[in-house]
Amino acid sequence: LSVLLFQAKSCICHMCGAHLNRLHSCLYCVFFGCFTKKHIHEHAKTKRHNLAIDLLYGGIYCFMCQDYIYDKDMEQIAKEEQRKAWKLQAFTPTVVSHYQCTMTGIGEKYSTWEPTKRELELLRHNPKRRKITTNCTIGLRGLINLGNTCFMNCIVQALTHTPLLRDFFLSDRHKCEMQSPSSCLVCEMSTLFQEFYSGHRSPHIPYRLLHLVWTHARHLAGYEQQDAHEFLIAALDVLHRHCKGDDNGKKANNPNHCNCIIDQIFTGGLQSDVTCQVCHGVSTTIDPFWDISLDLPGSSTPFWPLSPGSDGSVVNGESHVSGTTTLTDCLRRFTRPEHLGSSAKIKCSGCHSYQESTKQLTMKKLPIVACFHLKRFEHSAKLRRKITTYVSFPLELDMTPFMASSKESRMNGQYQQPTDSLNNDNKYSLFAVVNHQGTLESGHYTSFIRQHKDQWFKCDDAIITKASIKDVLDSEG
């Protein structure tokens, strides 16, 4: 295996003579074939040789299952063979370096870099980040669909293009505290970021990530279609549990009181004010959130009327077409006072009895990255369906009107809608959109991600294509 792996650069497809196109080697006989052009598939079918190894990644493919095989013992054997191969003098350092990058975990087998005096001098004179040109494609990498795993691929694309998360992992900030690093999802995410920003253009095969997700979020295990939003929450939950915050975690300034990178970036605080209709006493609770789930018109839930600005004006950066629902409309509905009714009376601490009340949700603390979940999949006792209502969303969103502080100043008669466009408090810039095409029973997920300030790309599993801002804003988020 080691000889096969490290001599792979000199191997060519026995049918077309190419050495690219995801070259695989038959494990029954000496045969090399392209996976992309299906030459290895033809060999497997005619010879009934159903096992082959991917020469770039070392993954073993079964043509009967039509999938890559994950096996701990096999992976351990491969690692042992790699260690032996590195010791052999016959292999050039460039080949060894290439396979160290693609086949080992972060921090394994790397020699420590000791800067020379010249390099130290250059570092002192160039303290700023290296400028990335607008035509740079580093960070753009497709993901192989491992069998209905588009729900995972689109969220991974969004996470790997989250600026602060990228900076955290690429600066090697994660120090694993788990007894078995191979079962740590944060370690795998660290490897994933290295793969994405390595400069390689070939699609990445996220089989280890899928295995860890299945292990730690068993409700997502299997090859059935899954929900991308459910995967996002499950991934953040496992990452949060596998991260180890510092000793001052309990003093962290977020509602989860955790200092891990996930909570620093994604956790916000949702304020719930319950007001008694008799004594007008207010009971306030603040709960952490990773995302905000918004109802849509067309659902069985009664929807608040459209905003007064829906006659063609521009509200919060969104260009309204008559009758079009906007993200701001959904947020207005989410934060409006709701009468709980006589069937949901709550014991008032002021009246000391059960009284009717109103409830209102507002944002006490905004997260650095805000995730909005449009509830397109409706599940009720009577029906299961997808709501296809178009929702207009802006490139920039001001969350100030939905803050708890804005509500308080409104009640005091002091609130004024900010007119200063330079005031960036509570403002967000769009950088990722996840889309679903199809029905509940049969659908497909893709995503749009922002690479530079005004450059957008569509990620459809292994295929990355350039997209316009119009493509993004017209999509069914």
Short mmCIF file of C-alpha atoms in Angstrom, two decimals:
data_model
loop_
_atom_site.label_atom_id
_atom_site.label_comp_id
_atom_site.label_asym_id
_atom_site.label_seq_id
_atom_site.Cartn_x
_atom_site.Cartn_y
_atom_site.Cartn_z
CA LEU A 1 0.00 0.00 0.00
CA SER A 2 2.76 2.47 0.93
CA VAL A 3 4.68 1.83 -2.31
CA LEU A 4 1.45 2.25 -4.28
CA LEU A 5 0.55 5.51 -2.54
CA PHE A 6 3.89 7.24 -2.80
CA GLN A 7 4.64 6.24 -6.37
CA ALA A 8 1.19 7.39 -7.47
CA LYS A 9 2.47 10.54 -9.18
CA SER A 10 4.12 8.37 -11.84
CA CYS A 11 1.00 6.25 -12.34
CA ILE A 12 -1.31 6.88 -15.30
CA CYS A 13 -4.75 5.65 -16.33
CA HIS A 14 -4.37 2.45 -18.34
CA MET A 15 -7.21 3.54 -20.66
CA CYS A 16 -6.60 7.24 -21.41
CA GLY A 17 -3.06 7.82 -20.16
CA ALA A 18 -4.05 10.68 -17.79
CA HIS A 19 -2.62 10.92 -14.28
CA LEU A 20 -5.36 13.25 -12.97
CA ASN A 21 -9.16 12.77 -12.90
CA ARG A 22 -9.11 11.14 -9.42
CA LEU A 23 -6.93 8.17 -10.32
CA HIS A 24 -7.87 4.90 -8.56
CA SER A 25 -5.95 1.63 -8.41
CA CYS A 26 -7.61 -1.77 -8.48
CA LEU A 27 -6.89 -3.81 -5.33
CA TYR A 28 -7.20 -7.11 -7.19
CA CYS A 29 -4.71 -6.53 -10.02
CA VAL A 30 -2.25 -3.96 -11.36
CA PHE A 31 -4.68 -1.52 -13.02
CA PHE A 32 -4.98 2.25 -12.75
CA GLY A 33 -8.13 4.01 -13.95
CA CYS A 34 -9.79 7.45 -13.89
CA PHE A 35 -12.72 7.77 -11.51
CA THR A 36 -14.03 10.94 -13.18
CA LYS A 37 -14.13 9.35 -16.65
CA LYS A 38 -15.38 6.07 -15.10
CA HIS A 39 -12.49 4.01 -16.51
CA ILE A 40 -12.02 2.31 -13.14
CA HIS A 41 -15.79 1.62 -13.12
CA GLU A 42 -15.53 -0.16 -16.49
CA HIS A 43 -12.64 -2.26 -15.20
CA ALA A 44 -14.59 -3.21 -12.06
CA LYS A 45 -17.63 -4.20 -14.10
CA THR A 46 -15.81 -6.34 -16.68
CA LYS A 47 -13.34 -7.98 -14.27
CA ARG A 48 -15.65 -8.02 -11.20
CA HIS A 49 -12.86 -6.40 -9.22
CA ASN A 50 -15.05 -4.41 -6.83
CA LEU A 51 -12.45 -2.72 -4.60
CA ALA A 52 -10.17 0.16 -5.59
CA ILE A 53 -8.08 2.73 -3.70
CA ASP A 54 -8.13 6.48 -4.35
CA LEU A 55 -4.47 7.37 -4.94
CA LEU A 56 -4.89 10.98 -3.81
CA TYR A 57 -6.78 10.41 -0.55
CA GLY A 58 -6.15 6.75 0.29
CA GLY A 59 -9.88 6.01 0.59
CA ILE A 60 -11.08 2.55 -0.47
CA TYR A 61 -14.07 2.48 -2.84
CA CYS A 62 -16.50 -0.43 -3.13
CA PHE A 63 -18.21 -0.63 -6.52
CA MET A 64 -20.96 -2.90 -5.16
CA CYS A 65 -21.91 -0.33 -2.48
CA GLN A 66 -20.99 2.59 -4.78
CA ASP A 67 -19.45 4.31 -1.77
CA TYR A 68 -16.18 4.80 0.09
CA ILE A 69 -15.51 2.47 3.01
CA TYR A 70 -14.69 3.83 6.45
CA ASP A 71 -12.89 1.38 8.71
CA LYS A 72 -10.75 2.26 11.74
CA ASP A 73 -8.45 -0.75 11.36
CA MET A 74 -7.89 0.03 7.67
CA GLU A 75 -7.10 3.66 8.51
CA GLN A 76 -4.61 2.58 11.19
CA ILE A 77 -2.87 0.22 8.75
CA ALA A 78 -2.62 3.06 6.21
CA LYS A 79 -1.05 5.36 8.84
CA GLU A 80 1.52 2.70 9.81
CA GLU A 81 2.42 2.17 6.17
CA GLN A 82 2.79 5.94 5.72
CA ARG A 83 5.23 6.14 8.65
CA LYS A 84 7.34 3.38 7.10
CA ALA A 85 7.24 5.05 3.69
CA TRP A 86 8.44 8.39 5.06
CA LYS A 87 11.59 6.69 6.35
CA LEU A 88 12.54 5.40 2.91
CA GLN A 89 15.14 7.53 1.16
CA ALA A 90 13.87 6.72 -2.31
CA PHE A 91 10.90 9.09 -2.03
CA THR A 92 11.42 12.77 -2.72
CA PRO A 93 10.48 15.32 -0.02
CA THR A 94 7.92 16.96 -2.33
CA VAL A 95 5.93 13.73 -2.66
CA VAL A 96 6.09 13.06 1.08
CA SER A 97 5.02 16.63 1.82
CA HIS A 98 2.05 16.34 -0.56
CA TYR A 99 0.74 13.20 1.08
CA GLN A 100 1.38 14.48 4.58
CA CYS A 101 -0.96 17.36 3.74
CA THR A 102 -3.69 15.22 2.21
CA MET A 103 -3.65 12.07 4.32
CA THR A 104 -2.82 12.97 7.91
CA GLY A 105 -4.43 15.01 10.64
CA ILE A 106 -3.40 18.54 11.55
CA GLY A 107 -0.11 18.72 13.41
CA GLU A 108 0.98 15.18 12.50
CA LYS A 109 4.41 14.54 11.00
CA TYR A 110 5.22 18.22 10.52
CA SER A 111 8.72 19.42 11.38
CA THR A 112 8.88 22.58 13.48
CA TRP A 113 9.54 25.75 11.50
CA GLU A 114 12.43 27.77 12.87
CA PRO A 115 12.61 31.13 11.07
CA THR A 116 16.00 32.33 9.88
CA LYS A 117 17.30 35.83 10.67
CA ARG A 118 16.32 36.93 7.18
CA GLU A 119 12.77 35.58 7.63
CA LEU A 120 12.45 37.30 11.03
CA GLU A 121 13.51 40.56 9.42
CA LEU A 122 10.89 40.15 6.68
CA LEU A 123 8.19 39.38 9.25
CA ARG A 124 9.01 42.52 11.24
CA HIS A 125 8.85 44.70 8.13
CA ASN A 126 5.59 43.13 6.88
CA PRO A 127 3.27 42.94 9.90
CA LYS A 128 0.06 43.22 7.87
CA ARG A 129 -1.86 40.34 6.36
CA ARG A 130 -1.02 39.29 2.85
CA LYS A 131 -3.52 40.87 0.50
CA ILE A 132 -5.73 38.41 -1.32
CA THR A 133 -6.42 39.51 -4.88
CA THR A 134 -9.97 39.60 -6.21
CA ASN A 135 -9.28 36.80 -8.70
CA CYS A 136 -7.89 34.48 -6.01
CA THR A 137 -9.80 31.18 -5.75
CA ILE A 138 -8.22 29.87 -2.56
CA GLY A 139 -10.93 28.60 -0.21
CA LEU A 140 -13.21 27.54 -3.08
CA ARG A 141 -13.42 23.77 -3.09
CA GLY A 142 -16.21 21.38 -3.96
CA LEU A 143 -17.39 18.53 -1.73
CA ILE A 144 -18.18 15.05 -3.00
CA ASN A 145 -21.75 13.92 -2.31
CA LEU A 146 -21.46 10.67 -0.36
CA GLY A 147 -25.10 9.68 -0.88
CA ASN A 148 -27.79 12.30 -0.12
CA THR A 149 -25.23 14.37 1.85
CA CYS A 150 -25.95 17.70 0.10
CA PHE A 151 -27.59 18.85 3.37
CA MET A 152 -24.18 18.57 5.04
CA ASN A 153 -22.12 19.95 2.14
CA CYS A 154 -24.04 23.23 1.91
CA ILE A 155 -23.66 23.93 5.66
CA VAL A 156 -19.95 23.01 5.56
CA GLN A 157 -19.49 25.56 2.75
CA ALA A 158 -21.18 28.23 4.89
CA LEU A 159 -19.09 27.39 7.97
CA THR A 160 -15.77 27.28 6.11
CA HIS A 161 -16.49 30.78 4.75
CA THR A 162 -17.39 32.23 8.16
CA PRO A 163 -14.52 34.74 8.58
CA LEU A 164 -13.90 34.45 12.34
CA LEU A 165 -14.23 30.66 12.33
CA ARG A 166 -11.76 30.50 9.42
CA ASP A 167 -9.29 32.76 11.26
CA PHE A 168 -9.59 30.62 14.42
CA PHE A 169 -8.81 27.33 12.69
CA LEU A 170 -6.17 28.60 10.27
CA SER A 171 -4.22 30.10 13.19
CA ASP A 172 -4.19 26.64 14.86
CA ARG A 173 -6.02 27.84 17.97
CA HIS A 174 -7.75 24.55 18.79
CA LYS A 175 -6.05 22.50 21.49
CA CYS A 176 -7.80 19.15 21.75
CA GLU A 177 -8.65 18.00 25.28
CA MET A 178 -10.47 14.80 24.30
CA GLN A 179 -9.01 11.40 25.16
CA SER A 180 -9.45 10.30 21.56
CA PRO A 181 -8.70 13.16 19.10
CA SER A 182 -9.93 10.97 16.22
CA SER A 183 -13.47 11.30 17.62
CA CYS A 184 -13.25 15.10 18.06
CA LEU A 185 -15.39 17.03 15.58
CA VAL A 186 -13.38 20.21 16.21
CA CYS A 187 -10.16 18.44 15.15
CA GLU A 188 -11.92 17.28 11.98
CA MET A 189 -13.14 20.83 11.29
CA SER A 190 -9.55 22.01 11.74
CA THR A 191 -8.45 19.46 9.12
CA LEU A 192 -11.32 20.55 6.89
CA PHE A 193 -10.23 24.20 6.97
CA GLN A 194 -6.68 23.17 6.08
CA GLU A 195 -8.06 21.17 3.14
CA PHE A 196 -10.25 24.06 1.94
CA TYR A 197 -7.48 26.66 2.08
CA SER A 198 -4.65 24.41 0.87
CA GLY A 199 -5.01 25.61 -2.73
CA HIS A 200 -6.06 22.18 -4.03
CA ARG A 201 -8.75 22.42 -6.71
CA SER A 202 -9.99 18.82 -6.69
CA PRO A 203 -13.20 18.15 -4.72
CA HIS A 204 -12.74 17.11 -1.09
CA ILE A 205 -14.29 13.87 0.19
CA PRO A 206 -15.72 14.59 3.69
CA TYR A 207 -16.09 10.94 4.75
CA ARG A 208 -14.49 11.47 8.18
CA LEU A 209 -16.77 14.40 8.90
CA LEU A 210 -19.82 12.34 7.90
CA HIS A 211 -18.69 9.47 10.13
CA LEU A 212 -18.26 11.79 13.13
CA VAL A 213 -21.65 13.41 12.53
CA TRP A 214 -23.26 9.97 12.43
CA THR A 215 -21.41 9.02 15.62
CA HIS A 216 -22.30 12.13 17.65
CA ALA A 217 -25.70 13.00 16.14
CA ARG A 218 -27.29 9.59 15.59
CA HIS A 219 -30.61 11.05 14.42
CA LEU A 220 -28.74 12.17 11.26
CA ALA A 221 -27.17 8.76 10.58
CA GLY A 222 -27.99 6.92 7.37
CA TYR A 223 -28.31 7.81 3.70
CA GLU A 224 -31.83 9.26 3.88
CA GLN A 225 -32.40 12.92 2.99
CA GLN A 226 -31.88 15.17 6.00
CA ASP A 227 -32.65 18.78 6.87
CA ALA A 228 -29.79 21.28 6.47
CA HIS A 229 -31.02 23.44 9.36
CA GLU A 230 -31.15 20.40 11.64
CA PHE A 231 -27.59 19.53 10.61
CA LEU A 232 -26.39 23.09 11.34
CA ILE A 233 -27.78 23.02 14.90
CA ALA A 234 -26.47 19.47 15.50
CA ALA A 235 -23.00 20.45 14.18
CA LEU A 236 -22.84 23.59 16.35
CA ASP A 237 -23.97 21.56 19.36
CA VAL A 238 -21.30 18.87 18.89
CA LEU A 239 -18.60 21.49 18.15
CA HIS A 240 -19.64 23.38 21.30
CA ARG A 241 -19.40 20.18 23.38
CA HIS A 242 -16.03 19.19 21.89
CA CYS A 243 -14.52 22.67 22.29
CA LYS A 244 -12.90 23.43 25.60
CA GLY A 245 -13.23 27.04 26.67
CA ASP A 246 -10.73 28.61 29.03
CA ASP A 247 -11.06 28.64 32.82
CA ASN A 248 -12.99 31.90 32.69
CA GLY A 249 -15.69 30.34 30.54
CA LYS A 250 -18.40 30.95 33.11
CA LYS A 251 -17.63 34.67 32.93
CA ALA A 252 -17.92 34.81 29.16
CA ASN A 253 -20.04 37.67 27.88
CA ASN A 254 -22.68 35.59 26.11
CA PRO A 255 -25.94 33.98 27.26
CA ASN A 256 -24.43 30.47 27.16
CA HIS A 257 -21.64 31.65 29.54
CA CYS A 258 -19.18 29.63 27.50
CA ASN A 259 -15.92 30.90 26.04
CA CYS A 260 -15.61 28.37 23.21
CA ILE A 261 -15.25 29.71 19.68
CA ILE A 262 -18.76 28.53 18.71
CA ASP A 263 -20.43 30.53 21.47
CA GLN A 264 -18.20 33.53 20.87
CA ILE A 265 -19.38 33.69 17.24
CA PHE A 266 -22.90 32.23 17.05
CA THR A 267 -24.58 32.69 20.45
CA GLY A 268 -27.03 35.53 20.99
CA GLY A 269 -29.50 36.31 23.75
CA LEU A 270 -33.27 36.29 23.16
CA GLN A 271 -35.30 38.35 25.64
CA SER A 272 -38.85 37.23 26.45
CA ASP A 273 -41.09 39.77 28.20
CA VAL A 274 -44.39 38.46 29.58
CA THR A 275 -46.70 41.33 30.62
CA CYS A 276 -49.69 40.77 32.90
CA GLN A 277 -52.88 42.28 31.43
CA VAL A 278 -54.18 43.17 34.92
CA CYS A 279 -51.28 44.76 36.82
CA HIS A 280 -48.99 45.28 33.80
CA GLY A 281 -46.12 43.65 35.69
CA VAL A 282 -43.36 42.33 33.39
CA SER A 283 -41.52 39.03 33.82
CA THR A 284 -38.31 38.88 31.77
CA THR A 285 -36.15 35.87 30.83
CA ILE A 286 -33.13 35.73 28.53
CA ASP A 287 -32.34 32.53 26.63
CA PRO A 288 -29.35 31.71 24.40
CA PHE A 289 -29.90 31.05 20.70
CA TRP A 290 -27.79 29.93 17.74
CA ASP A 291 -30.38 30.80 15.12
CA ILE A 292 -33.71 32.56 14.70
CA SER A 293 -36.55 30.49 13.19
CA LEU A 294 -39.05 32.61 11.27
CA ASP A 295 -42.61 31.72 10.20
CA LEU A 296 -43.62 32.41 6.60
CA PRO A 297 -46.86 33.50 4.93
CA GLY A 298 -48.67 30.44 3.64
CA SER A 299 -48.04 28.41 6.78
CA SER A 300 -50.90 27.24 8.99
CA THR A 301 -49.70 29.80 11.58
CA PRO A 302 -51.57 33.13 11.20
CA PHE A 303 -49.11 35.57 9.66
CA TRP A 304 -48.79 39.23 10.58
CA PRO A 305 -49.76 41.62 7.72
CA LEU A 306 -47.00 42.97 5.49
CA SER A 307 -45.15 46.07 6.60
CA PRO A 308 -46.51 49.53 5.72
CA GLY A 309 -43.52 49.96 3.37
CA SER A 310 -44.61 47.17 1.03
CA ASP A 311 -45.91 49.55 -1.63
CA GLY A 312 -42.63 49.81 -3.54
CA SER A 313 -40.47 51.61 -0.96
CA VAL A 314 -37.16 50.44 0.44
CA VAL A 315 -37.09 49.20 4.04
CA ASN A 316 -33.84 48.03 5.67
CA GLY A 317 -32.10 47.78 2.33
CA GLU A 318 -34.80 45.54 0.85
CA SER A 319 -36.50 46.64 -2.35
CA HIS A 320 -40.18 45.88 -1.91
CA VAL A 321 -42.32 44.68 -4.77
CA SER A 322 -46.02 44.90 -4.08
CA GLY A 323 -47.08 41.80 -2.16
CA THR A 324 -43.51 40.55 -1.61
CA THR A 325 -42.63 39.35 1.86
CA THR A 326 -39.27 40.52 3.20
CA LEU A 327 -36.93 39.22 5.87
CA THR A 328 -37.73 42.40 7.81
CA ASP A 329 -41.45 41.50 7.68
CA CYS A 330 -40.66 38.10 9.17
CA LEU A 331 -38.55 39.70 11.92
CA ARG A 332 -41.33 42.21 12.67
CA ARG A 333 -43.74 39.33 13.11
CA PHE A 334 -41.24 37.45 15.27
CA THR A 335 -40.81 40.43 17.64
CA ARG A 336 -44.43 41.63 17.77
CA PRO A 337 -46.43 41.35 21.05
CA GLU A 338 -48.53 38.20 21.12
CA HIS A 339 -51.66 37.80 23.26
CA LEU A 340 -51.44 34.42 25.00
CA GLY A 341 -55.22 34.10 25.54
CA SER A 342 -57.33 32.60 28.29
CA SER A 343 -56.18 29.04 27.57
CA ALA A 344 -52.55 29.94 28.37
CA LYS A 345 -52.80 31.93 31.59
CA ILE A 346 -49.55 32.43 33.51
CA LYS A 347 -49.24 32.98 37.25
CA CYS A 348 -48.35 36.64 37.76
CA SER A 349 -45.83 37.40 40.49
CA GLY A 350 -47.55 40.77 41.10
CA CYS A 351 -51.17 39.58 41.23
CA HIS A 352 -50.23 36.18 42.78
CA SER A 353 -52.86 34.56 40.56
CA TYR A 354 -53.24 33.21 37.03
CA GLN A 355 -53.92 36.04 34.57
CA GLU A 356 -54.02 36.59 30.83
CA SER A 357 -50.83 38.11 29.47
CA THR A 358 -48.93 39.18 26.35
CA LYS A 359 -45.51 37.91 25.31
CA GLN A 360 -42.92 39.73 23.23
CA LEU A 361 -39.54 38.50 21.97
CA THR A 362 -36.65 40.90 21.29
CA MET A 363 -32.88 40.65 20.90
CA LYS A 364 -31.05 41.32 24.15
CA LYS A 365 -27.64 40.49 22.69
CA LEU A 366 -26.83 39.96 19.04
CA PRO A 367 -24.38 37.24 17.94
CA ILE A 368 -21.42 38.08 15.70
CA VAL A 369 -22.88 35.79 13.03
CA ALA A 370 -26.68 35.72 12.79
CA CYS A 371 -28.36 32.64 11.28
CA PHE A 372 -31.93 33.06 10.04
CA HIS A 373 -33.96 29.89 9.47
CA LEU A 374 -37.00 30.30 7.21
CA LYS A 375 -39.48 27.61 8.24
CA ARG A 376 -40.27 26.22 4.79
CA PHE A 377 -40.94 22.64 5.90
CA GLU A 378 -44.30 22.42 7.65
CA HIS A 379 -45.18 19.33 9.65
CA SER A 380 -48.61 19.14 11.29
CA ALA A 381 -51.16 16.50 12.15
CA LYS A 382 -53.02 17.16 8.90
CA LEU A 383 -50.27 17.83 6.34
CA ARG A 384 -46.58 17.73 5.48
CA ARG A 385 -45.50 20.23 2.84
CA LYS A 386 -42.94 22.75 1.71
CA ILE A 387 -43.80 26.48 1.73
CA THR A 388 -42.31 28.07 -1.39
CA THR A 389 -43.20 31.71 -0.55
CA TYR A 390 -40.50 34.03 -1.90
CA VAL A 391 -38.81 36.05 0.84
CA SER A 392 -36.74 39.08 -0.14
CA PHE A 393 -33.55 39.52 1.89
CA PRO A 394 -30.95 42.31 1.74
CA LEU A 395 -27.16 42.39 1.39
CA GLU A 396 -27.06 44.47 4.58
CA LEU A 397 -29.46 44.13 7.50
CA ASP A 398 -29.90 46.52 10.42
CA MET A 399 -31.16 44.68 13.52
CA THR A 400 -31.56 47.83 15.66
CA PRO A 401 -35.42 47.92 15.42
CA PHE A 402 -35.59 44.40 16.88
CA MET A 403 -33.37 45.03 19.91
CA ALA A 404 -34.69 45.03 23.48
CA SER A 405 -33.08 48.45 23.97
CA SER A 406 -35.10 49.82 21.02
CA LYS A 407 -38.31 48.51 22.59
CA GLU A 408 -37.52 50.20 25.90
CA SER A 409 -36.71 53.53 24.26
CA ARG A 410 -39.88 53.25 22.14
CA MET A 411 -41.97 52.75 25.29
CA ASN A 412 -40.29 55.85 26.79
CA GLY A 413 -41.02 57.82 23.63
CA GLN A 414 -37.30 58.30 22.96
CA TYR A 415 -36.72 55.90 20.05
CA GLN A 416 -35.78 57.32 16.68
CA GLN A 417 -35.01 55.28 13.58
CA PRO A 418 -31.27 55.87 12.90
CA THR A 419 -30.68 57.87 9.74
CA ASP A 420 -26.88 57.86 9.87
CA SER A 421 -25.74 55.28 7.31
CA LEU A 422 -22.23 55.35 8.85
CA ASN A 423 -23.53 53.99 12.15
CA ASN A 424 -22.73 50.28 11.87
CA ASP A 425 -24.02 49.18 15.28
CA ASN A 426 -26.19 46.06 14.90
CA LYS A 427 -25.60 45.90 11.12
CA TYR A 428 -24.93 42.65 9.31
CA SER A 429 -23.51 41.79 5.87
CA LEU A 430 -24.78 38.76 4.00
CA PHE A 431 -22.11 36.11 3.29
CA ALA A 432 -23.94 32.79 2.85
CA VAL A 433 -27.36 31.59 1.67
CA VAL A 434 -28.56 27.97 1.75
CA ASN A 435 -31.17 26.93 -0.82
CA HIS A 436 -33.46 23.91 -1.19
CA GLN A 437 -34.95 22.82 -4.51
CA GLY A 438 -37.68 20.23 -4.78
CA THR A 439 -40.22 18.81 -2.33
CA LEU A 440 -40.10 17.36 1.16
CA GLU A 441 -39.85 13.85 -0.26
CA SER A 442 -37.29 14.57 -2.99
CA GLY A 443 -35.06 17.64 -2.95
CA HIS A 444 -31.55 18.96 -3.22
CA TYR A 445 -29.55 21.53 -1.23
CA THR A 446 -27.10 24.07 -2.67
CA SER A 447 -25.54 27.19 -1.22
CA PHE A 448 -24.22 30.60 -2.24
CA ILE A 449 -21.10 31.87 -0.48
CA ARG A 450 -19.33 35.20 -0.65
CA GLN A 451 -15.64 34.89 -1.47
CA HIS A 452 -14.71 38.58 -1.64
CA LYS A 453 -16.71 41.73 -1.01
CA ASP A 454 -18.79 41.50 -4.18
CA GLN A 455 -17.91 38.04 -5.51
CA TRP A 456 -20.39 35.22 -5.02
CA PHE A 457 -20.16 31.53 -5.92
CA LYS A 458 -22.72 28.76 -6.09
CA CYS A 459 -21.72 25.51 -4.36
CA ASP A 460 -23.50 22.43 -5.71
CA ASP A 461 -21.67 19.55 -4.03
CA ALA A 462 -18.47 19.05 -6.11
CA ILE A 463 -19.28 21.86 -8.58
CA ILE A 464 -18.40 25.50 -7.82
CA THR A 465 -19.62 28.16 -10.28
CA LYS A 466 -19.53 31.96 -10.28
CA ALA A 467 -22.83 33.65 -9.38
CA SER A 468 -24.17 37.18 -9.60
CA ILE A 469 -25.60 39.15 -6.68
CA LYS A 470 -28.95 38.97 -8.47
CA ASP A 471 -28.75 35.14 -8.49
CA VAL A 472 -28.21 35.24 -4.73
CA LEU A 473 -30.96 37.73 -3.87
CA ASP A 474 -33.49 36.09 -6.22
CA SER A 475 -32.94 32.64 -4.70
CA GLU A 476 -35.38 30.80 -2.45
CA GLY A 477 -33.42 31.06 0.80
#
